[in-house]
PDB file of C-alpha atoms in Angstrom:
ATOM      1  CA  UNK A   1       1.614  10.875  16.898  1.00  0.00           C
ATOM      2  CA  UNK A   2      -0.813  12.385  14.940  1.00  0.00           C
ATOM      3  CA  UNK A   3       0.387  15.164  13.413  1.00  0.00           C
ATOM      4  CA  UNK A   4       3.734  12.837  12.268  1.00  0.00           C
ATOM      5  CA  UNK A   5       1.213  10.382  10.042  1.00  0.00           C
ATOM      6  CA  UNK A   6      -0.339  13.838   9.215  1.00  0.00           C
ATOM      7  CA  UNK A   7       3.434  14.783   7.722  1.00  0.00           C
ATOM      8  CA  UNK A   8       3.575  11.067   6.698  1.00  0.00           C
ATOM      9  CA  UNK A   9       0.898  11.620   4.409  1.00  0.00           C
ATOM     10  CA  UNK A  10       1.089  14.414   3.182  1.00  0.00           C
ATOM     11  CA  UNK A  11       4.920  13.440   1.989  1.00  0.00           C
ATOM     12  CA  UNK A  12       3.222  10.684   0.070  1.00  0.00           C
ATOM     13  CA  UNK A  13       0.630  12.285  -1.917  1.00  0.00           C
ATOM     14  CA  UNK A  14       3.581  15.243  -2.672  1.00  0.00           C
ATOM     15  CA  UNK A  15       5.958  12.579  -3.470  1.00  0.00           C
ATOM     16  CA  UNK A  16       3.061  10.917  -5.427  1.00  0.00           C
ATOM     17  CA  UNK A  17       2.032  13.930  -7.395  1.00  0.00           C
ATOM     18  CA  UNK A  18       5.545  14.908  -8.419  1.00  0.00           C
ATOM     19  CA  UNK A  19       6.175  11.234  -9.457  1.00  0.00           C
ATOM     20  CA  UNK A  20       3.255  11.459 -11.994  1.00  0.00           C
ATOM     21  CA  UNK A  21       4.482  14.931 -13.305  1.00  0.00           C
ATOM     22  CA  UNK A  22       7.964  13.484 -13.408  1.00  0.00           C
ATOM     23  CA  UNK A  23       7.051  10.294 -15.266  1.00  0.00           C
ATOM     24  CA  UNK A  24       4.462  11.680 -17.658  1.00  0.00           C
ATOM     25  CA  UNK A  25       7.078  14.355 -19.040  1.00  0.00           C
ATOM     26  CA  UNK A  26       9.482  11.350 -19.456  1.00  0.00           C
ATOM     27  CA  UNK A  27       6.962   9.554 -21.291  1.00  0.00           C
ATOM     28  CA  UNK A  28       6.547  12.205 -23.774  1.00  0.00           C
ATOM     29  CA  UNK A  29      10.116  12.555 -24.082  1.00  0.00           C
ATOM     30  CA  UNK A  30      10.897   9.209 -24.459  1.00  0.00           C
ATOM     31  CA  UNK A  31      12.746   8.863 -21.160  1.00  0.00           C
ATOM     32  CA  UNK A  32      13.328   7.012 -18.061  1.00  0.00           C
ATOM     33  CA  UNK A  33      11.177   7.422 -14.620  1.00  0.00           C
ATOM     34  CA  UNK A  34      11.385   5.694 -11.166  1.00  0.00           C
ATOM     35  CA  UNK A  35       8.295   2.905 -10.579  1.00  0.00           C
ATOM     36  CA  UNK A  36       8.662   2.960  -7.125  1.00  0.00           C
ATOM     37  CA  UNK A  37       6.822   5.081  -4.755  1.00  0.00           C
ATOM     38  CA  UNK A  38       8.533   6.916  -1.790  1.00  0.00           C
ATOM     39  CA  UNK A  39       6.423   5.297   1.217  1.00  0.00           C
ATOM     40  CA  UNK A  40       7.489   2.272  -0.464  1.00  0.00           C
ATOM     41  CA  UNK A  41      10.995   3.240  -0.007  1.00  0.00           C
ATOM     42  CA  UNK A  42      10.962   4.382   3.571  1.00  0.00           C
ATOM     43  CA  UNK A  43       8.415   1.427   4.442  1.00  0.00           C
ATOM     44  CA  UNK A  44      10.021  -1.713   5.445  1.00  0.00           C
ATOM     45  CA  UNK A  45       8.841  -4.797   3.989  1.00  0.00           C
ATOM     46  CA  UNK A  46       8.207  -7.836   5.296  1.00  0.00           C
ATOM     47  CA  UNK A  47       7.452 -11.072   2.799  1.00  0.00           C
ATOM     48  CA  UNK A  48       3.911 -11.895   2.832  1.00  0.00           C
ATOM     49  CA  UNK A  49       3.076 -15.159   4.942  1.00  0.00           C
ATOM     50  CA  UNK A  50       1.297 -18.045   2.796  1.00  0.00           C
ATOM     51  CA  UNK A  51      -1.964 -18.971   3.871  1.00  0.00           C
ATOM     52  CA  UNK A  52      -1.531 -22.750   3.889  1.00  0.00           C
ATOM     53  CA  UNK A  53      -5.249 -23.181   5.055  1.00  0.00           C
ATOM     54  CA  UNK A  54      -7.692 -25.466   2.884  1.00  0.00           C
ATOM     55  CA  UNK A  55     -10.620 -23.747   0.620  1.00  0.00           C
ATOM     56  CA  UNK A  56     -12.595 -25.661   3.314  1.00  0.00           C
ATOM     57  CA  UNK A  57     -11.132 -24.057   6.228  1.00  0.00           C
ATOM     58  CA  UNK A  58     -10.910 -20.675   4.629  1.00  0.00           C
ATOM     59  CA  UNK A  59     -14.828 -20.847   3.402  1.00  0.00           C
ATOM     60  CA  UNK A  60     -15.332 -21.799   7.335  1.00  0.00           C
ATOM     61  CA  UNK A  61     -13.410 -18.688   8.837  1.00  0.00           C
ATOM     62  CA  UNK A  62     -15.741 -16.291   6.375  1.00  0.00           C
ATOM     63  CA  UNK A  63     -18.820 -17.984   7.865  1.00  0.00           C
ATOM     64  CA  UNK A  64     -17.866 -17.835  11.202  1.00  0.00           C
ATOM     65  CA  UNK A  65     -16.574 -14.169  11.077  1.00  0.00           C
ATOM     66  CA  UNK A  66     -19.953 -13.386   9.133  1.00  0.00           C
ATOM     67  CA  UNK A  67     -22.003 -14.967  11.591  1.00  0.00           C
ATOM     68  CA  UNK A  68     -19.806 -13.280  14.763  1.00  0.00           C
ATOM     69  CA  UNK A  69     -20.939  -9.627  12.601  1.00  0.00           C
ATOM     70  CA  UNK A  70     -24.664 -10.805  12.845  1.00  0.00           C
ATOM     71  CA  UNK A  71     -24.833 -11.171   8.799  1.00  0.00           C
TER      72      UNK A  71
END
């Protein structure tokens, strides 16, 4: 398990390196480059869940997580 997020990331910062190269030369030549990043692409998504909660209830969780860390 740990040598496949090993491979994992190391396929992302390649991927991420070449994506720079690749859009910076199509900057200066006035082209067209992907914007979206490979772990992105193999990554499923899911849609981020509202927080419904008050600014109340949400000041009261950072307190009580705060006070559970002995801050």
């Amino acid at each position: 398990m740990a040598e496949r997020r090993r491979a994992n990331a190391y396929q992302t910062y390649v991927t991420d390196a070449l994506q720079i190269i690749a859009e910076n030369t199509a900057k200066i030549g006035g082209g067209k480059y992907l914007k979206g990043r490979y772990i992105d692409l193999i990554t499923p998504h899911k849609a981020p869940v509202k927080d419904t909660r008050t600014g109340e209830e949400i000041a009261a969780d950072i307190i009580r997580k705060i006070a559970r860390e002995g801050g």
